[in-house]
Coordinates of C-alpha atoms and ligand atoms in Angstrom, one line a residue:
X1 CA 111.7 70.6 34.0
X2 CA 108.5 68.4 34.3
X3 CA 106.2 67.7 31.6
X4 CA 102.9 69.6 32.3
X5 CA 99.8 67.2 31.5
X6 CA 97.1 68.3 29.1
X7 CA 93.8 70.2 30.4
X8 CA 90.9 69.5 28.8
X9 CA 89.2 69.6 32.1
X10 CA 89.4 72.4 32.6
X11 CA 87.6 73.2 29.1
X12 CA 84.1 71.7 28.2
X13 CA 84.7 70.8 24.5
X14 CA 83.2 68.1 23.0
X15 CA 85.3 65.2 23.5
X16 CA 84.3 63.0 20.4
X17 CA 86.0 66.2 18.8
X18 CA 89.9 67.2 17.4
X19 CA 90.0 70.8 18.7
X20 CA 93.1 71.7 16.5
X21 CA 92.2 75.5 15.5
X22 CA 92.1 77.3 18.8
X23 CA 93.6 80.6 17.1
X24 CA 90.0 81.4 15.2
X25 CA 88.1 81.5 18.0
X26 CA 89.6 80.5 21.1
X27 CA 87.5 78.2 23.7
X28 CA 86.4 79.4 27.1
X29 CA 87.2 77.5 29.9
X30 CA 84.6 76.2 32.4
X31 CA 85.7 78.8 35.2
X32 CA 85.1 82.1 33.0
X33 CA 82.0 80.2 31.4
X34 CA 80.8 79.8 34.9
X35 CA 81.6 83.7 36.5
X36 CA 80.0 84.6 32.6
X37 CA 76.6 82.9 33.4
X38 CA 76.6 84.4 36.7
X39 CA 77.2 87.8 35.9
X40 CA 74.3 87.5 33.0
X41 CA 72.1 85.6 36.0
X42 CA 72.7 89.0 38.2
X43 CA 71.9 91.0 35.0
X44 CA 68.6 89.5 34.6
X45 CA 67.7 89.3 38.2
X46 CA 67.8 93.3 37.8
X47 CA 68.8 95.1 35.1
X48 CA 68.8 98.6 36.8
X49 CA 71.4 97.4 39.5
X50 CA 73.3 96.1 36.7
X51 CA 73.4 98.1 34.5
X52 CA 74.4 100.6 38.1
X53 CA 77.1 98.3 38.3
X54 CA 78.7 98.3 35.1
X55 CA 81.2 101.3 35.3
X56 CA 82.7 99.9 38.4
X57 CA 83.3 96.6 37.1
X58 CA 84.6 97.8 34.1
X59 CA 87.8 99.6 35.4
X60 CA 88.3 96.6 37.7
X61 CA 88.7 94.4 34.5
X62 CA 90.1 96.8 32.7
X63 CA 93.3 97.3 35.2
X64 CA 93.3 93.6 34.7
X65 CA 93.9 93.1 31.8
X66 CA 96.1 96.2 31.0
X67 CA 98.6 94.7 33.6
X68 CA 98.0 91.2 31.1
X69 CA 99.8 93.7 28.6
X70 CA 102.1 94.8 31.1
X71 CA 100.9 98.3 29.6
X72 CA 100.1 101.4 31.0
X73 CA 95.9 101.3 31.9
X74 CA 95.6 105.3 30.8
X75 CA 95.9 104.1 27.5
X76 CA 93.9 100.6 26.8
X77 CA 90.5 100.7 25.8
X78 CA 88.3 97.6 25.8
X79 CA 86.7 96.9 22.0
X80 CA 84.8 94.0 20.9
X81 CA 87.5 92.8 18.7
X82 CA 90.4 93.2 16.8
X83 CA 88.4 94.6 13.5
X84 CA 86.8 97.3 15.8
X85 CA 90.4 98.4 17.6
X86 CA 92.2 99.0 14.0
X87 CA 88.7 100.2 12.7
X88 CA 88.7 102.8 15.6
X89 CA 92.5 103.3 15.0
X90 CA 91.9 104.4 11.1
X91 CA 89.0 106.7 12.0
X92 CA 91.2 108.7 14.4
X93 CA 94.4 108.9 11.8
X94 CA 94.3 111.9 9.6
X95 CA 94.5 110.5 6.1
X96 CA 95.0 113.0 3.2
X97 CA 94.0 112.7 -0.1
X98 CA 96.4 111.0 -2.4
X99 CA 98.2 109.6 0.8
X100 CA 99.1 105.6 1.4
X101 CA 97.9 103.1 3.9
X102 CA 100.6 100.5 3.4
X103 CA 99.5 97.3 4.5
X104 CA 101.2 93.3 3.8
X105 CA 100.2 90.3 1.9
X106 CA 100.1 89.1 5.3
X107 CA 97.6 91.1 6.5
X108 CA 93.8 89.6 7.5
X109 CA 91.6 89.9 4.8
X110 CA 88.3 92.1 6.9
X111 CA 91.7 94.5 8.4
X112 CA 92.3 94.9 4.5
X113 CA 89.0 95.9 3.6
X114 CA 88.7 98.1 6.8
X115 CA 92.1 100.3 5.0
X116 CA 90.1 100.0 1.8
X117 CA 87.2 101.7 3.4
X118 CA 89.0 104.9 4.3
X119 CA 91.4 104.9 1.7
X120 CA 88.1 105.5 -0.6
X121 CA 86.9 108.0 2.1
X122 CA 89.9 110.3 1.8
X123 CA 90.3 109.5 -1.5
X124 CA 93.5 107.7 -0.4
X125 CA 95.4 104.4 -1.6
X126 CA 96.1 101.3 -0.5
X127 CA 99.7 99.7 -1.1
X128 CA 100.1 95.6 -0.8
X129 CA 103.8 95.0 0.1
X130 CA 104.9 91.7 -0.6
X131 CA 106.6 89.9 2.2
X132 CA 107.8 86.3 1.6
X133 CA 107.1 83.8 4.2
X134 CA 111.1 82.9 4.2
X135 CA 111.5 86.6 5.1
X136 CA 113.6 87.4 8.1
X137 CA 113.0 90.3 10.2
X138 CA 115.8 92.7 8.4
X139 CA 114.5 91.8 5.4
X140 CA 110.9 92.4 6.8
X141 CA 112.3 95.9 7.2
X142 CA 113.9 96.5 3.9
X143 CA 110.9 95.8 1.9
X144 CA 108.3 97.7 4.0
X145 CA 110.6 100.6 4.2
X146 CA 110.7 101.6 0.6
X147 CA 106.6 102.1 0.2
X148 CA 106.7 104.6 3.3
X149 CA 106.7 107.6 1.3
X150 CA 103.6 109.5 1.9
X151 CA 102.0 106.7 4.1
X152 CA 99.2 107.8 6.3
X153 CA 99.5 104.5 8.4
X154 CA 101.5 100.9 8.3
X155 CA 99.2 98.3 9.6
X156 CA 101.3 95.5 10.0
X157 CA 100.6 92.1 11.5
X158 CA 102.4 91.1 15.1
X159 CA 101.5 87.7 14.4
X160 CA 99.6 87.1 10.8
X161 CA 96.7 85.1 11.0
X162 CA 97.1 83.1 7.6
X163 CA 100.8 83.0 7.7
X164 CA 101.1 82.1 12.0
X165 CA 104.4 84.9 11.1
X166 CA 105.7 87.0 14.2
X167 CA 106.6 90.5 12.3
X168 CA 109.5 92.7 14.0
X169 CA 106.7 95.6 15.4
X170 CA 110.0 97.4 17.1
X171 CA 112.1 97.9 14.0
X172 CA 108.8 98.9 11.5
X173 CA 107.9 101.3 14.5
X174 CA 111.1 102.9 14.4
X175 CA 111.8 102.9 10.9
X176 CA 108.3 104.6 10.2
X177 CA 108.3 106.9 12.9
X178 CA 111.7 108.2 11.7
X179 CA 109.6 109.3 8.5
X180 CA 106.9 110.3 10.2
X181 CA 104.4 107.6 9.5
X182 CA 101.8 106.5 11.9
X183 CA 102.2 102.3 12.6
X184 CA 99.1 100.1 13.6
X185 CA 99.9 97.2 15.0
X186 CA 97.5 94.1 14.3
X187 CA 97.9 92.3 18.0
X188 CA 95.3 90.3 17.5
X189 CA 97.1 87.2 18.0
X190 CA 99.7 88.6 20.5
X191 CA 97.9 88.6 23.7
X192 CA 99.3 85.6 25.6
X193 CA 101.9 84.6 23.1
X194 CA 104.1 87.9 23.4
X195 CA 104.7 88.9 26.7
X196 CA 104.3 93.0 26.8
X197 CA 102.8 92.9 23.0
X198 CA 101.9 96.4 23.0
X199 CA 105.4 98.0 24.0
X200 CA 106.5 98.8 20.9
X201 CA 105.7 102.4 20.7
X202 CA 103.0 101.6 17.7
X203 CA 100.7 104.6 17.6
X204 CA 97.8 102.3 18.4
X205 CA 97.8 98.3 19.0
X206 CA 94.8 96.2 19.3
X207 CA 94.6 92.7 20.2
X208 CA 92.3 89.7 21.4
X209 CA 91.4 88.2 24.4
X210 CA 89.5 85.7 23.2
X211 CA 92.1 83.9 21.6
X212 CA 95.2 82.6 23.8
X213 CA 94.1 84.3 26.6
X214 CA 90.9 82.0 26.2
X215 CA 88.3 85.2 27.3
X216 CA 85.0 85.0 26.5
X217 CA 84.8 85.9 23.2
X218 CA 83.9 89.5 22.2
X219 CA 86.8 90.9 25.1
X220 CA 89.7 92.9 23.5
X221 CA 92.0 96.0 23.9
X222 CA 92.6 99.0 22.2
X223 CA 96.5 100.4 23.6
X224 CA 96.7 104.1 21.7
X225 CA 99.8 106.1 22.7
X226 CA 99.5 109.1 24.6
X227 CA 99.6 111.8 21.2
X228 CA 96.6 110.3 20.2
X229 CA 94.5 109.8 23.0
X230 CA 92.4 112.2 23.0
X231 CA 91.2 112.4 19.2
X232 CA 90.2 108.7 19.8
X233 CA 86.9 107.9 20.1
X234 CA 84.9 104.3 20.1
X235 CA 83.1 103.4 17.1
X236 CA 79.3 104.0 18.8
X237 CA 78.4 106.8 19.8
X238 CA 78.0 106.8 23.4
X239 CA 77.7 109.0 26.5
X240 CA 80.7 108.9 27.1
X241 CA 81.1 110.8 24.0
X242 CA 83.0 113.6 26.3
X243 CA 85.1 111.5 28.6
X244 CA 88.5 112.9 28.6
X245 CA 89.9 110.1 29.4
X246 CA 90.4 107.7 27.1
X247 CA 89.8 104.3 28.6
X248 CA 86.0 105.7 30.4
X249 CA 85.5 107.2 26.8
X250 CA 85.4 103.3 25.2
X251 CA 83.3 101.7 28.3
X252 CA 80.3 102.8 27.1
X253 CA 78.3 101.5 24.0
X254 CA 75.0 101.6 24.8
X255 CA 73.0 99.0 26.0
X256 CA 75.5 95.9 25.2
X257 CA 76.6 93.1 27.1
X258 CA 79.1 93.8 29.6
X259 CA 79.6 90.7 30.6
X260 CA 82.2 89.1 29.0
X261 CA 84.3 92.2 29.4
X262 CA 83.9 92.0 32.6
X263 CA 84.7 88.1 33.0
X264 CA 87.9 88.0 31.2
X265 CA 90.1 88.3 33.6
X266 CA 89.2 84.9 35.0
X267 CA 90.4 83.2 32.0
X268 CA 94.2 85.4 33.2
X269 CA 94.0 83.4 36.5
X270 CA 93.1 80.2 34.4
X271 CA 96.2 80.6 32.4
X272 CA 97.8 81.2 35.8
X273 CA 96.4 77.7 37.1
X274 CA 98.0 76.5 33.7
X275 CA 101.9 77.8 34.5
X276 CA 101.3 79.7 31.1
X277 CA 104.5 81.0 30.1
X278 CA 106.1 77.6 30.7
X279 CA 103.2 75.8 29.3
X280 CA 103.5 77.9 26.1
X281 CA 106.9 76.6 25.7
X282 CA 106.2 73.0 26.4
X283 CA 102.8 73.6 23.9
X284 CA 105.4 74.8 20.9
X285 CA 107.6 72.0 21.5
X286 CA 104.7 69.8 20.7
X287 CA 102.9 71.4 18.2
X288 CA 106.2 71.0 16.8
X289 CA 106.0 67.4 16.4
X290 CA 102.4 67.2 15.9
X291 CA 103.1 69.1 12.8
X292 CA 105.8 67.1 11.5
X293 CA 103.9 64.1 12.4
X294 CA 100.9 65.3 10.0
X295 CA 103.3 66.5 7.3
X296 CA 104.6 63.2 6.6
X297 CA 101.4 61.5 6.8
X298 CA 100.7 63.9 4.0
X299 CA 103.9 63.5 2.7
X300 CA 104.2 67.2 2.7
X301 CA 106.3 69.5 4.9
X302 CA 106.5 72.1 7.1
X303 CA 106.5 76.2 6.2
X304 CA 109.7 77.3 7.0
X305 CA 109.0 81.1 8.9
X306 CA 112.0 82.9 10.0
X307 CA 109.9 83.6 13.3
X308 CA 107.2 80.9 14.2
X309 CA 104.5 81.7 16.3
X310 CA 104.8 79.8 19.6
X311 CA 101.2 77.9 19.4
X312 CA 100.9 77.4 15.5
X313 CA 102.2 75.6 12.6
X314 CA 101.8 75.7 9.0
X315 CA 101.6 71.7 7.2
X316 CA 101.6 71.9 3.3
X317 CA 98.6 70.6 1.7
X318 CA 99.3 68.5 -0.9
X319 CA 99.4 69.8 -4.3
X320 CA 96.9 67.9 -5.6
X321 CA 94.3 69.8 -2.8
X322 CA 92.2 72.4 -4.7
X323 CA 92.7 75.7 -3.0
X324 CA 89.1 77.1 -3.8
X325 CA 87.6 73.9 -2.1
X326 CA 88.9 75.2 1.2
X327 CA 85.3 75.8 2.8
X328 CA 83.8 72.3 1.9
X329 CA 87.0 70.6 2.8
X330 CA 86.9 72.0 6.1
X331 CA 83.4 71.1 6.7
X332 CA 84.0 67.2 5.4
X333 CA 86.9 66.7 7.8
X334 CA 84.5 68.1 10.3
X335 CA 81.9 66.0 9.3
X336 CA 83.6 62.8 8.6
X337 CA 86.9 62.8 10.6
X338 CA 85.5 65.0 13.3
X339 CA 88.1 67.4 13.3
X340 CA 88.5 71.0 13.0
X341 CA 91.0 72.7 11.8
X342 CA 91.1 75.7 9.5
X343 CA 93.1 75.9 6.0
X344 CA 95.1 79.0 4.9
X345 CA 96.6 80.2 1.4
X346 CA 99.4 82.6 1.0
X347 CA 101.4 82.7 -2.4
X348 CA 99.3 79.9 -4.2
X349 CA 100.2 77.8 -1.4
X350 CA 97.8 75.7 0.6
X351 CA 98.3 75.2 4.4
X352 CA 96.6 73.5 7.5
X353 CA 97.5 75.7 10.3
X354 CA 97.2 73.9 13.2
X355 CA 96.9 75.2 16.6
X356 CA 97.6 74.2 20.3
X357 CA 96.3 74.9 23.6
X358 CA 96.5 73.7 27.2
X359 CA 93.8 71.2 26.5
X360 CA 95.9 69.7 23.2
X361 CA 97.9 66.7 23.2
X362 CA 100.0 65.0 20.9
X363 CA 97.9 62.4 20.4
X364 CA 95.4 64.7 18.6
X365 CA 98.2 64.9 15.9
X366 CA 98.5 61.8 15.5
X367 CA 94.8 61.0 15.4
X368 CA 94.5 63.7 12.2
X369 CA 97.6 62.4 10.8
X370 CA 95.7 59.1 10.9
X371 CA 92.5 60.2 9.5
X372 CA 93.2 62.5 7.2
X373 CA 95.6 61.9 4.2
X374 CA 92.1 59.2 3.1
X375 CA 90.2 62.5 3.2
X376 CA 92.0 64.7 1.1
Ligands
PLP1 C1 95.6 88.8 12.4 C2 94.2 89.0 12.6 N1 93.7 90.3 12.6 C3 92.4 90.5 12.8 C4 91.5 89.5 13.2 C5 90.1 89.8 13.4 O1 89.8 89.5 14.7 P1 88.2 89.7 15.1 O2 87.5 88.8 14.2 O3 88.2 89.2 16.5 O4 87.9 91.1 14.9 C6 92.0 88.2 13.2 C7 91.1 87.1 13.5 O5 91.4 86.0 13.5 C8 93.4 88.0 12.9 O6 93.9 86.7 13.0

């Protein structure tokens, strides 16, 4: 198979840059940037036509992207982001008083405080399992399945965002459903690293765009299954308050810029322009040695996950690195080694998680491998 070469030109990042943390906030590429300008330049030229224009648009992208999922369009919504999708998904559940919303020690920190929010609406609780990072996916199982007693909802990671862990959404589906327990599924990593992410069966899965799929940013989906459809409604207040049908019901928010929804699906046809799915495999092959290559110059090692995400690693910091210096650390090695990259803690243990993307190449390990063990 041939080596595919880097593209950073196809990306307009700064160049006198390390991009190493594309799984925050992805990076546009120049061709949605472009059709995103455009669309914004038509919007200004007349906002009644565009505004005309929107609802048309919208289901165009919308079948897009739904066929991304390889999931069935009559129930994806678009959101802004993953927060609002598992927000959305906790207003619709029914949560009873004295009931659980089981969530992990994986689980992002604002998706945590969203089940804290309407645990103290219902006068519910929120139960923490504790997952090791070692843990594989049986074992995921066995230690979820013992808190599922009286569980209004699982929310549960597809790919955690501090941990770069792939959790097994098909066995935690069907071990909750046998009890009866509603599953949310976290996606927000998944679009572009797991091929039909929302085919599970979760009750509802959200997910971003504007991550791998490299979308403008504020472009994500909403997948509800078909029970709870119609009890779902967007998180403004809309028009389309009364739409029966779910995906209409979610295209309107007021007055909001449409445009990046309605852009994403150039970004699909960049990633097509990229080979994708054998790029990702080439891109995990790398970021396999650009993480080894960083360990040793920290003369640390690699987390060992049962089930690695395909486009991120997790290098130890050095246990001399103080843990609640993470913010001002970040912003010297952006500063002084111009590099990004973010910093994650799980357990009491500190980790770079570094990420790759089509415009990555190995030689960006090596340059922070270089630079950075002086830093720290
Ligand atoms: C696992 C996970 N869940 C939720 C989110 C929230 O995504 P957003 O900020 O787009 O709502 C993120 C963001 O990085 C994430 O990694």
């Amino acid at each position: 198979m041939t080596l595919l070469s880097p593209r950073p030109d196809l990306w307009t990042l700064d160049p006198e840059v390390l991009h190493l943390n594309h799984g925050s906030y992805g990076a546009v590429p120049r061709r949605t940037q472009e059709v995103l300008a455009a669309l914004r330049t038509e919007a200004d030229a007349n906002p009644m036509a565009w505004f005309r224009s929107v609802a048309a648009r919208l289901t165009a992208s919308r079948l897009e992207l739904a066929s991304f999922l390889r999931t069935d369009p009559a129930g994806f919504a678009l959101v802004p982001n993953a927060s609002a999708g598992v927000t959305a998904a906790l207003a619709t559940l029914p949560i009873r008083a004295g009931s659980r919303i089981v969530l992990t020690n994986h689980a992002y920190g604002a998706v945590r405080y969203a089940a804290e929010r309407f645990a103290r609406l219902h006068q519910a609780q929120v139960v923490i399992v504790d997952v090791p990072l070692e843990a594989d996916d049986e074992s995921v199982v066995a230690l979820i399945a013992p808190h599922l007693d009286n569980a209004a909802a699982l929310i549960v990671d597809q790919i955690s965002s501090a941990t770069a862990m792939v959790f097994p959404i098909a066995a935690l589906v069907e071990v909750c459903h046998d009890r009866g327990v509603p599953v949310v599924v976290d996606g927000a990593h998944a679009p572009g690293l797991i091929d039909a992410p929302a085919a599970d069966g979760a009750d509802f899965w959200t997910g971003n765009f504007h991550k791998w799929p490299a979308a403008p940013r504020a472009t994500a989906g909403l997948v509800v299954a078909e029970r709870w459809r119609s009890a779902t409604l967007p998180l403004i207040v809309s028009w389309s308050e009364y739409d029966e049908r779910l995906p209409e019901r979610f295209d309107m928010q007021g007055t909001y810029d449409y445009a990046p929804w309605i852009a994403a699906p150039e970004s699909l046809r960049v990633l097509d322009e990229l080979e994708w799915p054998v790029r990702r495999t080439q891109l995990s092959a790398t970021i396999d040695e650009g993480a080894k290559i960083v360990a040793k110059a920290l003369g640390t090692g690699i987390a060992q996950i049962a089930r690695q995400t395909p486009t991120m690693r997790l290098v130890e910091l050095p246990s001399t690195v103080d843990l609640t210096a993470g913010e001002a650390i970040k912003e010297r090695v952006s500063r002084d080694l111009k590099a990004e990259i973010t910093l994650t803690g799980f357990d009491n243990r500190g980790f770079i998680r570094l990420s790759i993307h089509a415009y990555n190449s190995l030689q960006d390990y090596q340059s922070l491998a270089d630079r950075l063990p002086a830093l720290l």
